[in-house]
Amino acid sequence: MNKRYFWEDFAAGSVREFGATTVTREAILAFAGQFDPQPFHLDEEAAKHSLFKGLCASGWHTAAMTMRMMCDEYLLDAASLGSPGLENIRWKKPVYPGDTLSVRMEILESRPMASRPQVGLVRSSWTVLNQHAEPVMTMEGWAMFSRREPAVGENPG
Amino acid sequence: MNKRYFWEDFAAGSVREFGATTVTREAILAFAGQFDPQPFHLDEEAAKHSLFKGLCASGWHTAAMTMRMMCDEYLLDAASLGSPGLENIRWKKPVYPGDTLSVRMEILESRPMASRPQVGLVRSSWTVLNQHAEPVMTMEGWAMFSRREPAVGENPG
């Protein structure tokens, strides 16, 4: 595979900050209309009277925008083998029209995959921040990447 | 609030099965092009050579379609106060063009909210199934709903 990033490039403790996605009202309405038509994502007046005090993006929209920032930053150029899932998704603050989101990714843990010497596992945490550096969403999860140099004669862990 | 479903309607142990969303190739490409442009979500030929063996939906697209089924089944008609987050998201099988998804929701736990006598908490698990009754995605999480009959003089738990 002719990729730039392999398992070795995601070392435990490393931090990567990236992305700048400005969220438009039109994008909020388009996503919500298709996938999450709750009044506080679609109707300014109803949203004013909700817990959120104003029209805000679906939490799934924020997750999807985060995925796009990950793709653009490293995933599309990585020997990525996907993710089995995620933990601890938290929506911490509403995302409003005009907000600009970015991502702070920290590698929590990295280890070879016991059963496949050409694959490594990485556990990351992602914090999505708005333009005031306030976390709006956090999550954690494992991902699999091909190794640049597959283990040879390594004792499977 | 003039809603049909309140906290009392989500009793621990209850199960609700709903939804039928057929996933089109066009929808897979549209979502992936916007939010998750990895080759196995966008390019049939590249997808054939991937782990997934064919073009498949972004996991976030499956999550978003699930949210829409939840909205249509109960959320839009519920005194919903949102969700702080989710646990144990697992993408268990690829979702391919032509697949039809449905949801099985089980209420795991239900309790009054200690600090707010008019609100109750519910913990649910959701299993998203394809037309072969195979789970393609699972997740769990807490949600908050208004109570139909707010506690009066209840000892806060």
XYZ file of N, CA, C and O in Angstrom, chain A residues 34, chain B residues 23-33 55 61 97:
60
model
N -32.915 15.409 7.161
C -32.777 14.038 6.669
C -32.721 13.007 7.798
O -33.331 11.945 7.706
N -31.489 1.059 2.197
C -30.313 1.892 1.944
C -29.986 1.848 0.461
O -29.714 0.770 -0.081
N -30.018 2.996 -0.178
C -29.691 3.018 -1.611
C -28.213 3.338 -1.823
O -27.552 3.937 -0.976
N -27.725 2.922 -2.970
C -26.345 3.264 -3.370
C -26.168 4.786 -3.408
O -25.144 5.309 -2.962
N -27.173 5.480 -3.897
C -27.093 6.937 -4.005
C -26.942 7.568 -2.617
O -26.177 8.509 -2.428
N -27.696 7.045 -1.640
C -27.615 7.597 -0.284
C -26.246 7.315 0.332
O -25.664 8.173 1.002
N -25.716 6.117 0.083
C -24.377 5.773 0.596
C -23.331 6.735 0.027
O -22.491 7.271 0.754
N -23.412 6.956 -1.292
C -22.428 7.833 -1.954
C -22.580 9.281 -1.494
O -21.584 9.982 -1.287
N -23.822 9.720 -1.305
C -24.050 11.115 -0.910
C -23.501 11.373 0.494
O -22.811 12.370 0.735
N -23.789 10.468 1.417
C -23.302 10.657 2.787
C -21.774 10.574 2.812
O -21.094 11.416 3.410
N -21.237 9.565 2.161
C -19.781 9.360 2.182
C -19.060 10.532 1.528
O -18.016 10.983 2.012
N -19.607 11.033 0.419
C -18.970 12.152 -0.261
C -18.876 13.380 0.630
O -17.912 14.136 0.573
N -18.898 -2.090 -1.841
C -19.289 -0.748 -1.389
C -20.229 -0.848 -0.194
O -21.214 -1.596 -0.240
N -23.210 6.927 8.801
C -24.450 6.961 8.029
C -25.456 5.984 8.653
O -26.634 6.319 8.829
N -25.628 -1.546 -0.288
C -26.764 -1.019 -1.041
C -27.863 -2.077 -1.143
O -27.563 -3.248 -1.395
